[in-house]
């Protein structure tokens, strides 16, 4: 049985007061409404992670995630946060390779491989994002492109280490655009990636890997996406900023 996961990427949104209020609302709703087999994750701006983490105390299926970490453990990297720092603050997950990081901060597959290593060495679960641009989708090369992102950033891992990774397929053309991949498009990619993983690590590890869909997933379309055989949940941007919508998504399995 694969883990069902709904993770909310708050990106650069919310002030301190708003973050604490949203976390409290989400926590109350997870407690009352979300089945215990669905893991809900909030990824607030790093400044508020520890405060938001407090809201998850005592709720087994609610956790926090960082939105990024540096590949080095410490040093002269102004503005950055390392994996050991996150681990020391009790943060269990870290999103790596979001398309906005790839686009605005030029994160490469090789750099992401180093970030994945840093996360795993510190017992953080990476939520590894991958996905193609509209140009690649229209050019027809999208399946191979996304598979290559996994190969270059993850396939150096041992089978045991790979087993700790969560994957989020996020077509760039669907992120924040209101354009969602159809359930058929999502299923095609997820099944392809699972097969790609099986080719490297074997079927059992591929079958155990949670692959989330992200890209304009919302309270209206989540159920159809999550009904796909190889879609194990979602990485949610805009719709994670409203507790009610986010929890509706978490209840959409
Ligand atoms: C995201 O940025 O991870 C995302 C999926 O955003 P949105 O849901 O707003 O498209």
Short mmCIF file of N, CA, C and O and ligand atoms in Angstrom, two decimals, residues 9 11 95 98-100 129 170 174-179 213-218 235-240, ligand 1:
data_model
loop_
_atom_site.label_atom_id
_atom_site.label_comp_id
_atom_site.label_asym_id
_atom_site.label_seq_id
_atom_site.Cartn_x
_atom_site.Cartn_y
_atom_site.Cartn_z
N UNK A 9 1.99 23.62 -0.66
CA UNK A 9 3.15 24.49 -0.84
C UNK A 9 2.67 25.94 -0.77
O UNK A 9 2.08 26.44 -1.71
N UNK A 11 4.41 28.54 -0.74
CA UNK A 11 5.32 29.44 -1.48
C UNK A 11 5.63 30.68 -0.65
O UNK A 11 5.74 30.58 0.57
N UNK A 95 10.66 19.94 0.25
CA UNK A 95 10.38 19.97 -1.19
C UNK A 95 11.68 20.31 -1.91
O UNK A 95 12.37 21.26 -1.52
N UNK A 98 11.40 22.16 -7.04
CA UNK A 98 10.18 22.79 -7.57
C UNK A 98 10.54 23.57 -8.84
O UNK A 98 11.63 24.15 -8.93
N UNK A 99 9.62 23.61 -9.78
CA UNK A 99 9.95 24.26 -11.07
C UNK A 99 10.30 25.73 -10.89
O UNK A 99 11.08 26.28 -11.68
N UNK A 100 9.75 26.37 -9.84
CA UNK A 100 10.12 27.78 -9.61
C UNK A 100 11.57 27.90 -9.17
O UNK A 100 12.27 28.85 -9.52
N UNK A 129 10.33 17.24 -6.97
CA UNK A 129 9.44 17.72 -8.03
C UNK A 129 10.08 17.54 -9.41
O UNK A 129 11.29 17.77 -9.58
N UNK A 170 4.79 17.64 -11.60
CA UNK A 170 4.13 18.94 -11.74
C UNK A 170 4.42 19.51 -13.13
O UNK A 170 5.47 20.15 -13.32
N UNK A 174 0.92 23.70 -15.97
CA UNK A 174 -0.29 23.62 -15.15
C UNK A 174 -0.13 24.32 -13.80
O UNK A 174 -1.10 24.46 -13.07
N UNK A 175 1.08 24.76 -13.47
CA UNK A 175 1.31 25.35 -12.15
C UNK A 175 0.87 26.80 -12.12
O UNK A 175 1.39 27.63 -12.86
N UNK A 176 -0.12 27.08 -11.29
CA UNK A 176 -0.60 28.44 -11.08
C UNK A 176 -1.29 29.03 -12.29
O UNK A 176 -1.52 30.24 -12.34
N UNK A 177 -1.63 28.22 -13.25
CA UNK A 177 -2.20 28.73 -14.49
C UNK A 177 -3.70 28.48 -14.58
O UNK A 177 -4.37 29.06 -15.43
N UNK A 178 -4.21 27.60 -13.71
CA UNK A 178 -5.60 27.21 -13.82
C UNK A 178 -5.80 26.09 -14.84
O UNK A 178 -6.88 25.51 -14.96
N UNK A 179 -4.75 25.79 -15.59
CA UNK A 179 -4.79 24.67 -16.55
C UNK A 179 -4.36 23.41 -15.80
O UNK A 179 -3.24 23.36 -15.30
N UNK A 213 0.53 14.36 -7.80
CA UNK A 213 0.32 15.25 -8.94
C UNK A 213 0.24 16.69 -8.43
O UNK A 213 -0.39 16.95 -7.38
N UNK A 214 0.82 17.62 -9.15
CA UNK A 214 0.69 19.03 -8.81
C UNK A 214 0.50 19.87 -10.05
O UNK A 214 1.10 19.59 -11.09
N UNK A 215 -0.32 20.90 -9.93
CA UNK A 215 -0.58 21.81 -11.05
C UNK A 215 -2.05 22.12 -11.12
O UNK A 215 -2.82 21.36 -11.69
N UNK A 216 -2.43 23.24 -10.45
CA UNK A 216 -3.83 23.68 -10.43
C UNK A 216 -4.78 22.60 -9.94
O UNK A 216 -5.93 22.53 -10.38
N UNK A 217 -4.30 21.76 -9.05
CA UNK A 217 -5.19 20.78 -8.41
C UNK A 217 -6.02 21.56 -7.38
O UNK A 217 -5.48 22.37 -6.63
N UNK A 218 -7.31 21.32 -7.36
CA UNK A 218 -8.16 22.09 -6.46
C UNK A 218 -9.30 21.23 -5.91
O UNK A 218 -9.38 20.03 -6.21
N UNK A 235 0.45 17.71 -4.72
CA UNK A 235 1.21 18.84 -4.20
C UNK A 235 0.42 20.07 -4.64
O UNK A 235 0.24 20.29 -5.85
N UNK A 236 -0.05 20.81 -3.66
CA UNK A 236 -1.06 21.84 -3.91
C UNK A 236 -0.48 23.22 -3.65
O UNK A 236 0.04 23.47 -2.56
N UNK A 237 -0.58 24.12 -4.60
CA UNK A 237 -0.11 25.48 -4.40
C UNK A 237 -1.24 26.37 -3.93
O UNK A 237 -1.61 26.38 -2.75
N UNK A 238 -1.83 27.11 -4.85
CA UNK A 238 -2.84 28.12 -4.53
C UNK A 238 -3.94 27.61 -3.60
O UNK A 238 -4.32 28.29 -2.63
N UNK A 239 -4.45 26.42 -3.87
CA UNK A 239 -5.58 25.91 -3.09
C UNK A 239 -5.19 25.47 -1.68
O UNK A 239 -6.06 25.14 -0.88
N UNK A 240 -3.88 25.50 -1.37
CA UNK A 240 -3.48 25.13 0.01
C UNK A 240 -3.52 26.34 0.93
O UNK A 240 -3.30 26.21 2.14
C1 LIG B 1 2.88 24.15 -6.96
O1 LIG B 1 3.44 25.21 -7.09
O2 LIG B 1 3.46 23.18 -6.44
C2 LIG B 1 1.51 24.06 -7.45
C3 LIG B 1 1.04 22.88 -7.75
O3 LIG B 1 0.84 25.23 -7.59
P1 LIG B 1 -0.71 25.42 -8.03
O4 LIG B 1 -1.50 24.36 -7.28
O5 LIG B 1 -1.06 26.81 -7.59
O6 LIG B 1 -0.77 25.22 -9.49
#
